[in-house]
Coordinates of C-alpha atoms in Angstrom, one line a residue:
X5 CA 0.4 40.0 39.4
X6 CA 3.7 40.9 39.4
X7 CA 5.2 42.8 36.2
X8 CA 7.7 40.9 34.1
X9 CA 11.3 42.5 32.9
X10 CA 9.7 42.9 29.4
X11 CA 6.9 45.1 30.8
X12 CA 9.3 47.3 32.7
X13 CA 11.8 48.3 29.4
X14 CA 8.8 49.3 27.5
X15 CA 8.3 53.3 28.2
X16 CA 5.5 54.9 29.1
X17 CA 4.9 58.0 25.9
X18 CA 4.5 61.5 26.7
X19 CA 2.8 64.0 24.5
X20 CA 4.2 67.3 23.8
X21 CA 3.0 69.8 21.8
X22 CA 5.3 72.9 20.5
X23 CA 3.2 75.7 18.9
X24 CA 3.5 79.1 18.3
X25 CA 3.0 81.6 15.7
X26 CA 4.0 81.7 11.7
X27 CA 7.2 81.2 11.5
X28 CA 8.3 80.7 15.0
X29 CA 10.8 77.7 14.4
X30 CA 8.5 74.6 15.4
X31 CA 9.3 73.0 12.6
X32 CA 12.9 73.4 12.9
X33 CA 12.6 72.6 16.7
X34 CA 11.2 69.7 16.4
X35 CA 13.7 68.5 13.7
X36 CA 16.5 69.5 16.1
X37 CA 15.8 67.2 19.0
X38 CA 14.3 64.3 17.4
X39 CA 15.8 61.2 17.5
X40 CA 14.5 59.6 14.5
X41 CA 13.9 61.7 10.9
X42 CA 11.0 63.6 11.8
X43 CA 7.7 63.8 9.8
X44 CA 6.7 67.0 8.6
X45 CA 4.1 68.2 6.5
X46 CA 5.9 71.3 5.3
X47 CA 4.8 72.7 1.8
X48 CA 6.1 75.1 -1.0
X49 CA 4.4 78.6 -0.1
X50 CA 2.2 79.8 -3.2
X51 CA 0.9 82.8 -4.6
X52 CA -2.8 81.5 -3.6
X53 CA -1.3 82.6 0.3
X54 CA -0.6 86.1 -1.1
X55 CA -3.1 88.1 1.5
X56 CA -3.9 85.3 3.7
X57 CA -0.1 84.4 5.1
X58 CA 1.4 87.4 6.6
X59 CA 4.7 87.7 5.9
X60 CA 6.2 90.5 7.4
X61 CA 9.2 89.9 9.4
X62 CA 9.8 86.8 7.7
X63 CA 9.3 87.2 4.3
X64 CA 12.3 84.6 3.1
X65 CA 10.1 81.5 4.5
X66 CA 9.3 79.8 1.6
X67 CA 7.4 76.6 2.7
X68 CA 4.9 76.4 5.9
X69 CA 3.6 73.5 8.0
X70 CA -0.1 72.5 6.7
X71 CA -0.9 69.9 9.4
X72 CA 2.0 69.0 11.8
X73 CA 5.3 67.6 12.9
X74 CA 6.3 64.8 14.5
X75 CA 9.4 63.9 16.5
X76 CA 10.7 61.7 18.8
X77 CA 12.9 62.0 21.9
X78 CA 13.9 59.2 24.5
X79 CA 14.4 61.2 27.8
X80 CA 14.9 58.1 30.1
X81 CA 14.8 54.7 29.7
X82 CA 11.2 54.9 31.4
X83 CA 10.1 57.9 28.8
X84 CA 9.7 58.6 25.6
X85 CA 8.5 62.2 24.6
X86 CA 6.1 62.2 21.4
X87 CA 6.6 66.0 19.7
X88 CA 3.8 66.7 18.1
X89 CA 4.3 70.8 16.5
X90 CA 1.3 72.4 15.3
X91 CA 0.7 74.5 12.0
X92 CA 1.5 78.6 12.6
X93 CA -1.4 80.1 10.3
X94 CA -4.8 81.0 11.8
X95 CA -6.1 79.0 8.6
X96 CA -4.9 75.9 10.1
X97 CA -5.6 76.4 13.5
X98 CA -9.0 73.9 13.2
X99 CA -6.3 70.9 13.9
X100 CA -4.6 72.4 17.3
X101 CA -7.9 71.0 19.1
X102 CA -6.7 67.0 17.9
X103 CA -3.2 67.9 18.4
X104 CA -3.5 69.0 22.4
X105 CA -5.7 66.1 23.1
X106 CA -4.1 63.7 25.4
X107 CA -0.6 66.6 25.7
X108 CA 0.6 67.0 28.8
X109 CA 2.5 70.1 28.0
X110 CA 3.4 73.1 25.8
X111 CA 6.1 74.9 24.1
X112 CA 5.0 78.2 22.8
X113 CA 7.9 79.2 20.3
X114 CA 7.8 83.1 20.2
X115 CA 10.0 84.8 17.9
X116 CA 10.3 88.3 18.9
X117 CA 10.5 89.7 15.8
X118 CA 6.7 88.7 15.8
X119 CA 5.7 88.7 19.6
X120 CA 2.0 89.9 18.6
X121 CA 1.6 86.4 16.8
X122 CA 2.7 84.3 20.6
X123 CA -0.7 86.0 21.7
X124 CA -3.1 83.0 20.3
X125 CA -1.1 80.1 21.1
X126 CA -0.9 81.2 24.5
X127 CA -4.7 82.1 25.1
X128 CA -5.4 78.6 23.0
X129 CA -3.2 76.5 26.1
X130 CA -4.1 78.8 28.9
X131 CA -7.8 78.3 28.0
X132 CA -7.3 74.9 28.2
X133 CA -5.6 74.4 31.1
X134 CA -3.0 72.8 29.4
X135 CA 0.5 73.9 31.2
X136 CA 3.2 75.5 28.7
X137 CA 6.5 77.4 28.8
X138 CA 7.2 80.2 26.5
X139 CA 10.4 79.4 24.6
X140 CA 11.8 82.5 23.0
X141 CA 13.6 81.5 19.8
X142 CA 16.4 83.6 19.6
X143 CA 16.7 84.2 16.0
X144 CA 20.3 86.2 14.6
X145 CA 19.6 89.7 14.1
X146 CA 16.4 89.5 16.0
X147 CA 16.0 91.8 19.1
X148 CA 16.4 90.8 22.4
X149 CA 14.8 91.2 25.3
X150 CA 15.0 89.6 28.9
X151 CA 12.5 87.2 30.7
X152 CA 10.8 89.6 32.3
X153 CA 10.5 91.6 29.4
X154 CA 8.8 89.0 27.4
X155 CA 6.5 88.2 30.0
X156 CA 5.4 91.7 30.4
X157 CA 4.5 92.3 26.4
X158 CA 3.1 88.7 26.2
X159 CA 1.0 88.9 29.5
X160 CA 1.9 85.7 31.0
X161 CA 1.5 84.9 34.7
X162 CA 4.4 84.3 36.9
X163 CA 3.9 80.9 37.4
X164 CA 4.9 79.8 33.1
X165 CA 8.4 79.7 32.8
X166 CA 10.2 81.6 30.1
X167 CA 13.4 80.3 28.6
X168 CA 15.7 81.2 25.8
X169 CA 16.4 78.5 23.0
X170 CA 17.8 78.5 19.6
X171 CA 15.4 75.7 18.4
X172 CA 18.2 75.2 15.7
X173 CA 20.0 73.5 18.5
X174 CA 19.4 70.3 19.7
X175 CA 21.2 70.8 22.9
X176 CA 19.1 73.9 23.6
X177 CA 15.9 72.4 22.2
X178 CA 16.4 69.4 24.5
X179 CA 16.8 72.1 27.6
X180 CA 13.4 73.7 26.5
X181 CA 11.6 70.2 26.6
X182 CA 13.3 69.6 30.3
X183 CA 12.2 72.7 31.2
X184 CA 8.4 71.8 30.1
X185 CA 8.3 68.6 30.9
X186 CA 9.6 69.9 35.0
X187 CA 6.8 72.3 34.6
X188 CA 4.1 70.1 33.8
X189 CA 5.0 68.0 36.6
X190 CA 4.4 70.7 39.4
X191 CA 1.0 71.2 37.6
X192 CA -0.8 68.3 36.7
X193 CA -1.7 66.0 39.2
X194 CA 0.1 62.6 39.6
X195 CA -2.6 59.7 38.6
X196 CA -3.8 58.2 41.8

């Protein structure tokens, strides 16, 4: 049967996933790119995280994702990526399992003022299989280091690409996700 016009304008979703550690700019990521207001499920940080949420390094965050973002982005008129970014605290890490299901590619936000937090968002996708680029969010004041750098203290294979982004900016945000979604498609095999 042959498709109709109708069926060819509506586009196929993507899922995407952009994790990372405490305070690694997912939130603000996925805000930058999306087309339509994105949902987020940010909340005021209380005193009841005092020992539980560390801080250090970014101790003028005052509210923190409790389940997840979501975002939009048309990338063709075939495509339409689905952001889906994940909570940073190990406390809320239970959800990541729901939220990769079905993804067909990561961003790991890594801050480097915090590299030592990249280290379970990386094991979680590489675990999986789940293909993912680390996207180093280059924070002001923040120190900087090159690719090779990054992958060296992170301990990620040759074959995940490494870009610098300033998830503040959608332009750069958008080249992140291009990046990904070029990556995923060298990995995971086309359906038959």
């Amino acid at each position: 049967m042959a498709s109709s016009s109708t069926d060819e304008m509506v586009p196929t979703p993507v899922k995407i996933i952009v994790a990372g550690g405490f305070g690694a700019g997912k939130t603000t990521m996925v805000g930058s790119v999306s087309e339509i207001p994105p949902l987020t499920t940010e909340e005021v940080l209380t005193e009841a995280s005092a020992g539980i949420d560390d801080l250090s390094g970014v101790e003028r965050k005052t509210t923190t994702t409790v389940a997840l973002d979501f975002g939009r982005i048309t990338i063709s008129p075939r495509h339409v990526l689905y952001l889906f970014g994940t909570p940073g605290q190990a406390r809320f890490w239970f959800m990541w399992d729901d939220l990769a299901r079905g993804a067909i590619g990561t961003i790991v936000l890594v801050d480097t003022r915090r590299l030592e937090t990249s280290f379970a968002a990386i094991d979680f996708f590489e675990r999986r299989k789940i293909p993912f680029v680390v996207a180093v969010n280059c924070f002001d004041n923040a120190p900087r280091y090159t690719a090779d750098e990054i992958r060296e203290a992170l301990v990620v294979p040759d074959r995940v690409p490494i870009v610098m982004c300033d998830a503040r900016d959608r332009d750069s945000s958008k080249l992140a996700l291009i990046r990904l979604v070029k990556h995923a498609m060298t990995v995971v095999p086309a359906p038959v």
